Coordinates of C-alpha atoms and ligand atoms in Angstrom, one line a residue:
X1 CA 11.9 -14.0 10.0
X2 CA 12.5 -17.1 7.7
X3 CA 15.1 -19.0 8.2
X4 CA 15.7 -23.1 6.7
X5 CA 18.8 -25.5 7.2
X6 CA 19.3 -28.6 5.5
X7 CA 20.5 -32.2 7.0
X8 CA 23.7 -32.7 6.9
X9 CA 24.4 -29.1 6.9
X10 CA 26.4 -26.3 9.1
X11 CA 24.6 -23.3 9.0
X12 CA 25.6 -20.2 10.9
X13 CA 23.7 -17.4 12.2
X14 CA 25.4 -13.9 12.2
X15 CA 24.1 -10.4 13.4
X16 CA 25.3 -8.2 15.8
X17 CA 24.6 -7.8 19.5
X18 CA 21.2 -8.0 20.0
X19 CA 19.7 -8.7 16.5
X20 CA 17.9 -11.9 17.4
X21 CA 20.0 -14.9 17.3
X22 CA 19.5 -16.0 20.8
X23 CA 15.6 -15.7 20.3
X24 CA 15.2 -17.7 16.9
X25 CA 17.2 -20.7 18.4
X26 CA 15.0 -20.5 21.7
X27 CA 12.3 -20.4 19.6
X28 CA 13.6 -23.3 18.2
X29 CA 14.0 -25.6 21.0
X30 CA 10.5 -24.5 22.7
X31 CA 11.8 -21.9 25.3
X32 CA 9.8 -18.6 23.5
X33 CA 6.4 -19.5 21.2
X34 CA 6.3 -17.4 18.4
X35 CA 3.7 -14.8 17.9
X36 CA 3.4 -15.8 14.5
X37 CA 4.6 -18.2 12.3
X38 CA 5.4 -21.9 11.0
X39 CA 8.2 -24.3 12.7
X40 CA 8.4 -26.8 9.7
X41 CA 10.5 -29.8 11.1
X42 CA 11.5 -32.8 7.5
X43 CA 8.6 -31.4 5.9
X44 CA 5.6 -31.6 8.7
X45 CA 5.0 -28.5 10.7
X46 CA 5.6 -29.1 14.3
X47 CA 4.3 -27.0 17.2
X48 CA 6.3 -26.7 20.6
X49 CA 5.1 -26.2 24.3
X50 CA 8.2 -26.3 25.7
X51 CA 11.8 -27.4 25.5
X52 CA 11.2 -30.8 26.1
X53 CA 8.4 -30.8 22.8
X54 CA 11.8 -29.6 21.1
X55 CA 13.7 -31.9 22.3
X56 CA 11.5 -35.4 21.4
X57 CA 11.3 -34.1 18.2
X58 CA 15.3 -34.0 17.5
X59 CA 16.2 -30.1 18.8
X60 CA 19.1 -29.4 21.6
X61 CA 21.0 -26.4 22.1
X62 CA 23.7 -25.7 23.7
X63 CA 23.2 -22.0 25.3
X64 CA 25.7 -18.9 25.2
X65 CA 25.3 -19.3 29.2
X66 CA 25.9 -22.9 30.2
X67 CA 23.3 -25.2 32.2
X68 CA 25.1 -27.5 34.0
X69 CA 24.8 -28.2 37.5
X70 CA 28.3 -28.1 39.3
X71 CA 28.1 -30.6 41.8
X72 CA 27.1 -33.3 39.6
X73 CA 29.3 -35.3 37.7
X74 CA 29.5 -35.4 34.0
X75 CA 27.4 -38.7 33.2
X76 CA 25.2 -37.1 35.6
X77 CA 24.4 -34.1 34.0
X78 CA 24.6 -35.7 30.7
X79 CA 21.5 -38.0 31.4
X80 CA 19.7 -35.4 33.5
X81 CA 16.7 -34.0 31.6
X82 CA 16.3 -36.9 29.5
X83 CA 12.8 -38.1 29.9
X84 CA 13.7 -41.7 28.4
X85 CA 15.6 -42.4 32.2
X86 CA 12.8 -41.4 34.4
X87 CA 11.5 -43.7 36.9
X88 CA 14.7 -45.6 36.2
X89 CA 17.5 -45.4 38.8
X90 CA 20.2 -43.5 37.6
X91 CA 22.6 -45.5 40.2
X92 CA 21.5 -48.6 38.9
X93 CA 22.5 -47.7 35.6
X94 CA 25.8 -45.6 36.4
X95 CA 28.1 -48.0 34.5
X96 CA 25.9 -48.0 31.3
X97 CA 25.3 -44.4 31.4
X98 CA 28.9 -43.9 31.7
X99 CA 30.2 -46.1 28.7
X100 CA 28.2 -44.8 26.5
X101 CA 29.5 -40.7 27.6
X102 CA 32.6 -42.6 26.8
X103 CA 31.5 -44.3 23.4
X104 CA 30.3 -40.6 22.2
X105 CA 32.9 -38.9 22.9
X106 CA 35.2 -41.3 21.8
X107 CA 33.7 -41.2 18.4
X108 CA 32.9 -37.4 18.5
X109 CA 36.2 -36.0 19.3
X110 CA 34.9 -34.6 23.1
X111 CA 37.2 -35.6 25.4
X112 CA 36.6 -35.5 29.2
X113 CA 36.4 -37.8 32.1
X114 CA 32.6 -39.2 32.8
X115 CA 32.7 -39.1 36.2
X116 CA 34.6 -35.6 36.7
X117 CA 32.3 -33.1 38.4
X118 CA 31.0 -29.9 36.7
X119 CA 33.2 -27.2 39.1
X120 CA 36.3 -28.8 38.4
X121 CA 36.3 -28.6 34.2
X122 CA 37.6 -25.9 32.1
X123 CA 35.0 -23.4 30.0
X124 CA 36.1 -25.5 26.9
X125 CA 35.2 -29.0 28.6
X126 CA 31.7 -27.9 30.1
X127 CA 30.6 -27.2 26.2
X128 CA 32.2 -30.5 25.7
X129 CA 29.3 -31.9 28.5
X130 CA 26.9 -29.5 26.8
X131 CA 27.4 -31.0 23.4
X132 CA 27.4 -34.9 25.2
X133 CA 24.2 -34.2 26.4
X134 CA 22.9 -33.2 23.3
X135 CA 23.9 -36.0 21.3
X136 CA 22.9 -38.5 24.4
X137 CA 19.6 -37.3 23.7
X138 CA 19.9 -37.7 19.9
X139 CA 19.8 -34.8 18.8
X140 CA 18.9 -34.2 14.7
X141 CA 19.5 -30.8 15.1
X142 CA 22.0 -28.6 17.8
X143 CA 21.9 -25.6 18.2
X144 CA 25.5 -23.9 18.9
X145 CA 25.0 -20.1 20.5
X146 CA 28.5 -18.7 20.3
X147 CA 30.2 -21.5 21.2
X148 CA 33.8 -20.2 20.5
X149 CA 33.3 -17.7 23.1
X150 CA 35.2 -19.0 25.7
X151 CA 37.1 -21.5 23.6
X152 CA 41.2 -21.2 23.4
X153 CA 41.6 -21.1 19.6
X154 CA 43.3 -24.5 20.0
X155 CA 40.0 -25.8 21.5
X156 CA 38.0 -23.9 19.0
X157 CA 39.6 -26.0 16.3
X158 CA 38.8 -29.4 18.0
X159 CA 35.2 -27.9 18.3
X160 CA 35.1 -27.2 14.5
X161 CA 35.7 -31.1 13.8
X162 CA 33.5 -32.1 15.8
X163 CA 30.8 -30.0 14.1
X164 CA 32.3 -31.4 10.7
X165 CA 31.3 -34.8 12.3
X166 CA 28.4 -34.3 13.6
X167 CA 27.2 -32.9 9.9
X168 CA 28.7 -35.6 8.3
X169 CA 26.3 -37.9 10.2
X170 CA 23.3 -36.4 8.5
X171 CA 22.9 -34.0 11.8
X172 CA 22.3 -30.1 11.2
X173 CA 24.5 -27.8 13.3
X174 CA 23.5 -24.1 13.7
X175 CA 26.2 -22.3 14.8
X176 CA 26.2 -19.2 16.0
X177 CA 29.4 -16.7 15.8
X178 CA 30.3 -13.2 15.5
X179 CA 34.1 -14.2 13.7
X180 CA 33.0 -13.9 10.1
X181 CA 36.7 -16.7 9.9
X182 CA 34.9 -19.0 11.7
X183 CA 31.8 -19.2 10.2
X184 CA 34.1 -19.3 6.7
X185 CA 36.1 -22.6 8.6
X186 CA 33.4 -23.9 9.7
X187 CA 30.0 -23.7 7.8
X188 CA 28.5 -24.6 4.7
X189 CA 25.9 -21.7 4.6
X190 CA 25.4 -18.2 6.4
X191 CA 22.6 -16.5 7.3
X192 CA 22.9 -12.6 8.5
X193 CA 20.4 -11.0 10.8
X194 CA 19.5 -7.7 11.8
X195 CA 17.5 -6.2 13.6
X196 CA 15.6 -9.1 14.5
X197 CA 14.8 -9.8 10.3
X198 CA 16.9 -12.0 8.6
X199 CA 18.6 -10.2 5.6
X200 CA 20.3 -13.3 3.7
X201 CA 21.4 -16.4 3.2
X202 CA 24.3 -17.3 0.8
X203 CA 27.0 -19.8 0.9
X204 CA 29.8 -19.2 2.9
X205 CA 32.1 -18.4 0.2
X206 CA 30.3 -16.2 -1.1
X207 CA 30.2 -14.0 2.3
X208 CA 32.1 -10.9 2.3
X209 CA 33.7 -9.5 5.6
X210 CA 32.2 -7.3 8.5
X211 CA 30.3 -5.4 5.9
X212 CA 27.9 -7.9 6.3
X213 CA 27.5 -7.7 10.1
X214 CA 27.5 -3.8 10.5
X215 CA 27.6 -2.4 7.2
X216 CA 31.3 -0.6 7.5
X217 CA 34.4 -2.6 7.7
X218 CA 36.6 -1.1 11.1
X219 CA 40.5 -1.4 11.0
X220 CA 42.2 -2.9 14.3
X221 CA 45.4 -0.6 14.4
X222 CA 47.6 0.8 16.8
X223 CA 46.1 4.4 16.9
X224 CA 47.7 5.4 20.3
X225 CA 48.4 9.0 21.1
X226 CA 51.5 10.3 23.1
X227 CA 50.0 9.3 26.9
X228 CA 50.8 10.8 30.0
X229 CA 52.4 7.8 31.7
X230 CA 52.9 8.6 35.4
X231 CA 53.1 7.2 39.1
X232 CA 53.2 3.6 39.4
X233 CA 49.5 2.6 40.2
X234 CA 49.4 -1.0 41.1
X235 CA 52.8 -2.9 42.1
X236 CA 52.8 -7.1 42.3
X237 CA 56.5 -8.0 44.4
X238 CA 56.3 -12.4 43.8
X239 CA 52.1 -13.0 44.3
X240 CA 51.7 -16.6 44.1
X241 CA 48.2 -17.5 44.6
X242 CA 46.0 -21.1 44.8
X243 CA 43.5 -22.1 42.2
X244 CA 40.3 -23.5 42.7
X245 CA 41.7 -26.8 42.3
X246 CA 43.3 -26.5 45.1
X247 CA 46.6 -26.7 42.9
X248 CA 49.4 -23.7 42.7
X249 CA 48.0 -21.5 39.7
X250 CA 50.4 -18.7 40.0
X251 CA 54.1 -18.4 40.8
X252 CA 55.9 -15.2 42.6
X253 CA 54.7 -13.1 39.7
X254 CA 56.0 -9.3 39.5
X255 CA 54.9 -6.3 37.5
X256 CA 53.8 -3.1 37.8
X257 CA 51.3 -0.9 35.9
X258 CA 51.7 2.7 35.4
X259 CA 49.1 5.4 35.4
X260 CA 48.1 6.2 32.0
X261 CA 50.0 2.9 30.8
X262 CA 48.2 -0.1 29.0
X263 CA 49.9 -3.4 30.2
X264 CA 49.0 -6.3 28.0
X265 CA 49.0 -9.6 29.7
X266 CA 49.2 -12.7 26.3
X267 CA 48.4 -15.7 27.4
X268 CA 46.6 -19.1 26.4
X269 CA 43.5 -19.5 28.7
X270 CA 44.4 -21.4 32.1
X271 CA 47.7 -20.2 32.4
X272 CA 46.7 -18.3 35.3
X273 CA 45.5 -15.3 34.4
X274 CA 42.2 -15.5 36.5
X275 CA 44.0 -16.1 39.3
X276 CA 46.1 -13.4 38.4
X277 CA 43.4 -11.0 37.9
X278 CA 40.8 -12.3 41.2
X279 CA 44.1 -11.7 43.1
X280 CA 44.2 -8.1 42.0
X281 CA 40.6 -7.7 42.3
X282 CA 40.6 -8.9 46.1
X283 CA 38.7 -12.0 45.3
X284 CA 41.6 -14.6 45.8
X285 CA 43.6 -14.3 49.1
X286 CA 47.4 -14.6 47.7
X287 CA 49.8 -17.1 49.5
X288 CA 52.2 -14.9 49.4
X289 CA 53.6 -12.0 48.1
X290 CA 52.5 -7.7 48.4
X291 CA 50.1 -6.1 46.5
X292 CA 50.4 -2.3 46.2
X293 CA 47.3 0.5 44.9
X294 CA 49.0 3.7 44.3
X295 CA 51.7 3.1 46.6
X296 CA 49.5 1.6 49.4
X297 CA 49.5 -2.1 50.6
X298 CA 46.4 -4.0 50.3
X299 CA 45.7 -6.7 53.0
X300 CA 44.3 -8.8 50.2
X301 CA 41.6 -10.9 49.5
X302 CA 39.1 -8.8 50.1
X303 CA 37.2 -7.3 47.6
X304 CA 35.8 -4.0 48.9
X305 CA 39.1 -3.7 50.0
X306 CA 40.2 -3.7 46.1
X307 CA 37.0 -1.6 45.2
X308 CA 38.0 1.4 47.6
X309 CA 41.6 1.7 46.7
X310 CA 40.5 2.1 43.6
X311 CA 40.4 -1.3 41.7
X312 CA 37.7 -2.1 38.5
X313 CA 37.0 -5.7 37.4
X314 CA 36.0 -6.8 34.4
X315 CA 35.5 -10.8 35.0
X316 CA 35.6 -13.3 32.2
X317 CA 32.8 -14.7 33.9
X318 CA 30.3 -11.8 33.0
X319 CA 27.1 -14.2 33.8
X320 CA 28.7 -15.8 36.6
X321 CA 30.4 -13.0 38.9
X322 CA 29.8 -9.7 36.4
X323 CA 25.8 -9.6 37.1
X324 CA 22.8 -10.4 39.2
X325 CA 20.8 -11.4 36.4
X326 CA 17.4 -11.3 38.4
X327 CA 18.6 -7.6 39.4
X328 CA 17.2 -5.0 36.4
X329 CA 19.9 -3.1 34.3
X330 CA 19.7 -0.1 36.2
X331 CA 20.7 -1.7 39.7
X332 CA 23.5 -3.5 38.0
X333 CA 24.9 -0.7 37.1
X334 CA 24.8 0.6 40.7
X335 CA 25.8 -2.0 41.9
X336 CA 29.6 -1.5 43.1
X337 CA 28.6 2.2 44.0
X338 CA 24.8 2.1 45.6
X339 CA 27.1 3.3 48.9
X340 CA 28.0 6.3 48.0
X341 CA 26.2 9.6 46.5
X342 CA 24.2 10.5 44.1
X343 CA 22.6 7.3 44.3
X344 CA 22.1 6.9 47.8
X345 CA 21.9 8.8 50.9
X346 CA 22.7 7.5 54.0
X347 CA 21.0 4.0 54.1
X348 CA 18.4 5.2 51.9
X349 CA 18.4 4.1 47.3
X350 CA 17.1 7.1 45.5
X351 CA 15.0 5.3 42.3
X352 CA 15.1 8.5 40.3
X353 CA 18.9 8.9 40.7
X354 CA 19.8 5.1 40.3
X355 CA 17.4 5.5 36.8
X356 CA 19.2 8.3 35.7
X357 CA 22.6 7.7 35.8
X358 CA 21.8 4.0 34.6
X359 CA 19.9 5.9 31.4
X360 CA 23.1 7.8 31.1
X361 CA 25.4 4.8 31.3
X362 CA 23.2 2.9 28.7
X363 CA 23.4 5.8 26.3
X364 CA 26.8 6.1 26.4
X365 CA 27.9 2.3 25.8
X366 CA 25.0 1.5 23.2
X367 CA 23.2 -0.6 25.9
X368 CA 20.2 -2.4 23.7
X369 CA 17.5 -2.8 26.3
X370 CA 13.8 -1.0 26.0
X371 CA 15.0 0.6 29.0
X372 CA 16.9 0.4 32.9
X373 CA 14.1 -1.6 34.4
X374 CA 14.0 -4.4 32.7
X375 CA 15.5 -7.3 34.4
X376 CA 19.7 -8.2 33.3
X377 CA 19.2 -11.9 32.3
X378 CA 16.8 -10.1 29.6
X379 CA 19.1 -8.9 27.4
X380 CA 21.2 -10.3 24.9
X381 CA 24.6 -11.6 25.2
X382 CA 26.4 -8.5 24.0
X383 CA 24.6 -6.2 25.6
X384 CA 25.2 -8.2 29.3
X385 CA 28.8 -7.7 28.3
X386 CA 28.4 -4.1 28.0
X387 CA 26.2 -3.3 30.9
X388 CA 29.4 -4.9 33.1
X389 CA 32.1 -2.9 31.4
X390 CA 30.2 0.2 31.0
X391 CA 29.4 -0.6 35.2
X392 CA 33.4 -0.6 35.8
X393 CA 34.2 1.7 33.5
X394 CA 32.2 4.4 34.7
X395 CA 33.5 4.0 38.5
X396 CA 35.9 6.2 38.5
X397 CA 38.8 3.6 38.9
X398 CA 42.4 4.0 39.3
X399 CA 43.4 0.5 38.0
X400 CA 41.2 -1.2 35.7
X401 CA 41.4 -4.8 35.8
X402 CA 39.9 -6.3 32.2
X403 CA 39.6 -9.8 31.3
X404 CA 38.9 -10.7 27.4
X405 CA 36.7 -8.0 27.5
X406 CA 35.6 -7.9 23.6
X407 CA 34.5 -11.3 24.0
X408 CA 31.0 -11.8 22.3
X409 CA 30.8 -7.8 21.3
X410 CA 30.1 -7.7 17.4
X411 CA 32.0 -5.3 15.8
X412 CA 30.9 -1.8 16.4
X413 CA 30.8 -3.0 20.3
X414 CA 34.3 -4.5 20.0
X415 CA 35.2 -0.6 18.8
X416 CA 33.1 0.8 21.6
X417 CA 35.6 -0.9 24.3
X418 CA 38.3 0.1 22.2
X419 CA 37.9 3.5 22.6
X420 CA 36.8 3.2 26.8
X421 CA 40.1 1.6 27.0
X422 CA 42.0 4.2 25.7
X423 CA 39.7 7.0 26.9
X424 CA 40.3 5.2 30.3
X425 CA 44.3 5.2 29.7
X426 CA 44.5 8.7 29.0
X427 CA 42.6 9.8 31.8
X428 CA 45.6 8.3 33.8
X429 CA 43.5 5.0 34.4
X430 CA 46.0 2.0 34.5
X431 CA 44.7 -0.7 32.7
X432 CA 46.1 -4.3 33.1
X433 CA 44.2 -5.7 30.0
X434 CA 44.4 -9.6 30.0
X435 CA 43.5 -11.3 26.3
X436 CA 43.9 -14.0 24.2
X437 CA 43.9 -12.1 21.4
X438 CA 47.1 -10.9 20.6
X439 CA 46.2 -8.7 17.8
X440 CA 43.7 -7.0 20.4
X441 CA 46.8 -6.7 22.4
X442 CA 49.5 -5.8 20.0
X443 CA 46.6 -3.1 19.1
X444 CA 46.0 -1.7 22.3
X445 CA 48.7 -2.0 24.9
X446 CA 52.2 -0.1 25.4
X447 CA 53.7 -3.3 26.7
X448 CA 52.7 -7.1 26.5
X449 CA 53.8 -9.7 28.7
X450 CA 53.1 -12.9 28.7
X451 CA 51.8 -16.0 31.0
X452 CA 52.5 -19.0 30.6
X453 CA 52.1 -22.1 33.4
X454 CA 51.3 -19.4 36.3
X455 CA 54.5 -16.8 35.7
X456 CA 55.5 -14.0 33.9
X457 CA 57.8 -15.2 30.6
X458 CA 58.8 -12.1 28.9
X459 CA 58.2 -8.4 28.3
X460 CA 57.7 -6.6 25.4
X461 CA 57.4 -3.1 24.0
X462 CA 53.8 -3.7 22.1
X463 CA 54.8 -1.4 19.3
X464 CA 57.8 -3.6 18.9
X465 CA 56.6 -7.3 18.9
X466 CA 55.4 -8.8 17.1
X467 CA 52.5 -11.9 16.8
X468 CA 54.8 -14.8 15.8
X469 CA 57.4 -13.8 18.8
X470 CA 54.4 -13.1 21.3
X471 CA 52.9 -16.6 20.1
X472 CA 55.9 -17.9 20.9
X473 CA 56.2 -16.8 24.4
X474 CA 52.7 -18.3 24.9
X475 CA 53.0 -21.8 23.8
X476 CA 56.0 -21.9 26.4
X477 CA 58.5 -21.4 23.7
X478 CA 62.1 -20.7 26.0
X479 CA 62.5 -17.8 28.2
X480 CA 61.4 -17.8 31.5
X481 CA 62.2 -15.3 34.2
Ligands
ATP1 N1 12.8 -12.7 27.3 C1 13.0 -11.5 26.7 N2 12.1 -10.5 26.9 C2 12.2 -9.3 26.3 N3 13.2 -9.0 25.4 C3 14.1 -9.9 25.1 C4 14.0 -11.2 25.8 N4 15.1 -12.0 25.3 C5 15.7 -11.1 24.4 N5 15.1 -9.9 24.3 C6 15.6 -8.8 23.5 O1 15.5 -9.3 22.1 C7 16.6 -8.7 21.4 C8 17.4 -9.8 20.7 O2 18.1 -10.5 21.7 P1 19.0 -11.8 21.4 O3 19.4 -12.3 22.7 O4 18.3 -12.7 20.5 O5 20.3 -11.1 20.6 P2 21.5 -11.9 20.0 O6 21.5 -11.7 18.5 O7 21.7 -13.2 20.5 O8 22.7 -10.9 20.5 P3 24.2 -11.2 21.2 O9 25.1 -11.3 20.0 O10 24.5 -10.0 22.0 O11 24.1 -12.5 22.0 C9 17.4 -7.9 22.4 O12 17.1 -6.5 22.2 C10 17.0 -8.4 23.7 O13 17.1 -7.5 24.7
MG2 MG1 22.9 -14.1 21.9

């Protein structure tokens, strides 16, 4: 693969799940050698041992899977790892360490609170602390590996000038992205791998749409069949429910899903919908309020409670709660069923059987992996992403709980989901898909409604709304129930 970007420049990296982008940029900042090959770094050709090699000479990166340590606080984790502070005392220097968080983000656009700790920020504000810590350690060069990914497209934007910033103070930004409109927003060049080879590099006005990523262009309409829809298969009668903060993050909430029925639940990130959905899922104990599986009442807050009426989870948090990334692919798949037949009998796993059905699985949802053994925190992004869905998916559920769950897929994956979803719905699977995305959700669902401040604002038919009235709903434009 060659690959060059200029100072000064944005340059993205595109390809689909699994064609290498992840690798170059580790690579890049000393976490793989290269077989073979040059790293030429302002002209001189640079060799790197490990990250920290990388790192002296000007390279961060700020990884699709964050490395921040949660009990820490910010200025803590920005200065940890950098070299130049050892044998000093960090408490000594506390003050100092903290004004000059401050200064950066001041001048970069970052905001967030130096002496916050790690557990208690937002997605968006940890890849804030990422990106500190990067330009703390002054950077030349940062690395971005799909940082969008769990961005609200309001923070996305706030990303995008800082990136502009950061160029236009002679800094190089790789950014990495599957949204061909970001990389247009955003970069100055493009270059498109696949398959592990990169395939060009042109300016980004020159880049034409998905063709590039996939070679086919895929259309995002409404292609739902006449459904079944049936029984009521999960009821919520006023769920209110605690976040982690310790603050209310959802108010007597009511709805009810439908077998066979596709509920869309619209929402800016943070509005609750986690809660919403860990609720559900029997990992967050409500304060109050019933939660009904097919007509039965669920004690709640107890997951294998959830699991054996019937309830699949997709989490947003596919690194975090989706997999055990030292487990291999094969037992992840197994993972929520390793009780039951064929997979087990009695207390005993059966290899074979765990092998074959994860073989199966990995067929059927394009799982790129040389095969189940190898280890989850192995394979790319994407293909993480899939291994979870394709896990939930394939438990037989009667309610299938799915956060964002095209985040990070390229295109042919985003399709892939699609389609389970669908499949799922006309199976008589109720699905409760939560998004961002609203034309995902216009696309998909029968009916949207939307969350906004930890309640239900409005309902919708989804063939009906539209984007600008849905948008509406969830930037707390009026009606509230
Ligand atoms: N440490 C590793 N050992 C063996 N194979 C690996 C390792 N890391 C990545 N791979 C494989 O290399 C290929 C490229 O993975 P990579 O993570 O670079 O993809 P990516 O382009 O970042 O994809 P995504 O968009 O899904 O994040 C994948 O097939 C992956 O399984
Ligand atoms: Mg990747």
């Amino acid at each position: 693969m060659d690959f060059e970007a200029a100072a000064g420049e944005v340059h993205a990296l595109l390809g689909e799940n699994g064609a290498g982008k992840t690798t170059l940029s580790n690579i890049l900042t000393g976490l793989y050698r290269p077989d073979e090959g040059e790293i030429v770094l302002f002209g001189r050709p640079v060799e790197f041992h490990s990250p920290r090699d990388a790192l002296d000479a000007g390279i961060a990166m700020v990884h699709q899977h964050f490395r921040l340590v949660s009990p820490f606080t910010v200025a803590e984790n920005v200065v940890l790892g950098d070299h130049r502070d050892v044998g000093r005392s960090f408490l000594l220097h506390t003050r100092a360490i903290e004004s000059k968080v401050g200064e950066l983000s001041g001048r970069y656009g970052l905001a967030v609170e130096p002496r916050a700790r790690i557990w208690q920020l937002s997605l968006g504000e940890q890849q804030r602390v990422e990106i500190l810590k990067a330009l703390y350690q002054d950077a030349r060069i940062l690395i971005l590996d799909e940082p969008t990914a769990v961005l609200t497209p309001q923070e996305a934007d706030a990303l995008f000038e800082t990136i502009r910033a950061m160029a236009s103070d002679g800094r190089t930004v790789i950014f990495i992205s599957h949204k061909l409109h970001e990389v247009k927003a955003v970069a100055d060049r493009v270059t498109v791998l696949r398959r592990g080879r990169s395939i060009a590099t042109l300016p980004t006005n020159e880049a034409t749409p998905r063709s590039l990523m996939v070679g086919r262009e895929i259309e995002l309409g409404r292609q739902n069949g006449a459904r079944e829809v049936g029984e009521p298969c999960v009821q919520l009668e006023g769920i209110s429910a605690v976040g982690d903060r310790g603050v209310q993050a959802i108010t007597d909430v009511s709805l009810m899903v439908r077998r066979g029925e596709i509920l869309g639940v619209a929402g800016v990130a943070g509005n609750g919908q986690r809660e919403l959905a860990e609720t559900i899922a029997g990992m967050r104990a409500p304060a109050a309020g019933t939660i009904r599986v097919q007509g039965r009442r669920l004690r709640g807050g107890d997951p294998r409670e959830a699991i054996a009426a019937g309830v699949a989870y997709v989490p947003e948090d596919r690194l975090g709660t989706g997999v055990a990334p030292g487990l291999s692919v094969g037992k992840n798949v197994v993972l929520k069923s390793y009780r039951k037949p064929p997979v087990s009998r009695g207390p005993l796993l059966l290899a074979r059987e765990i092998r074959e059905l994860a073989e199966t699985v990995m067929r059927t949802y394009d799982v790129r992996a040389s095969g189940p053994d190898v280890p989850a925190w192995q394979l790319s992004g994407g293909n993480l992403q899939k291994v979870v869905l394709a896990r939930e998916f394939s438990g037989e559920p009667v309610l299938l709980v799915a956060a964002s769950p095209t985040r990070g897929l390229d295109v042919a994956g985003i399709e892939t989901v699609h389609s389970y979803l669908r499949g799922a719905a006309s199976q008589g699977v109720g699905v409760l898909l939560i998004s961002e995305d609203l034309d995902e959700i216009l696309a998909l669902a029968d009916r949207v409604v939307v969350m906004y401040e930890g309640t239900l604002v409005g309902e919708r038919d989804a063939e009906a709304a539209t984007v600008e009235e849905v948008g509406l709903l969830m930037a707390g434009g009026e009606e509230r129930s």
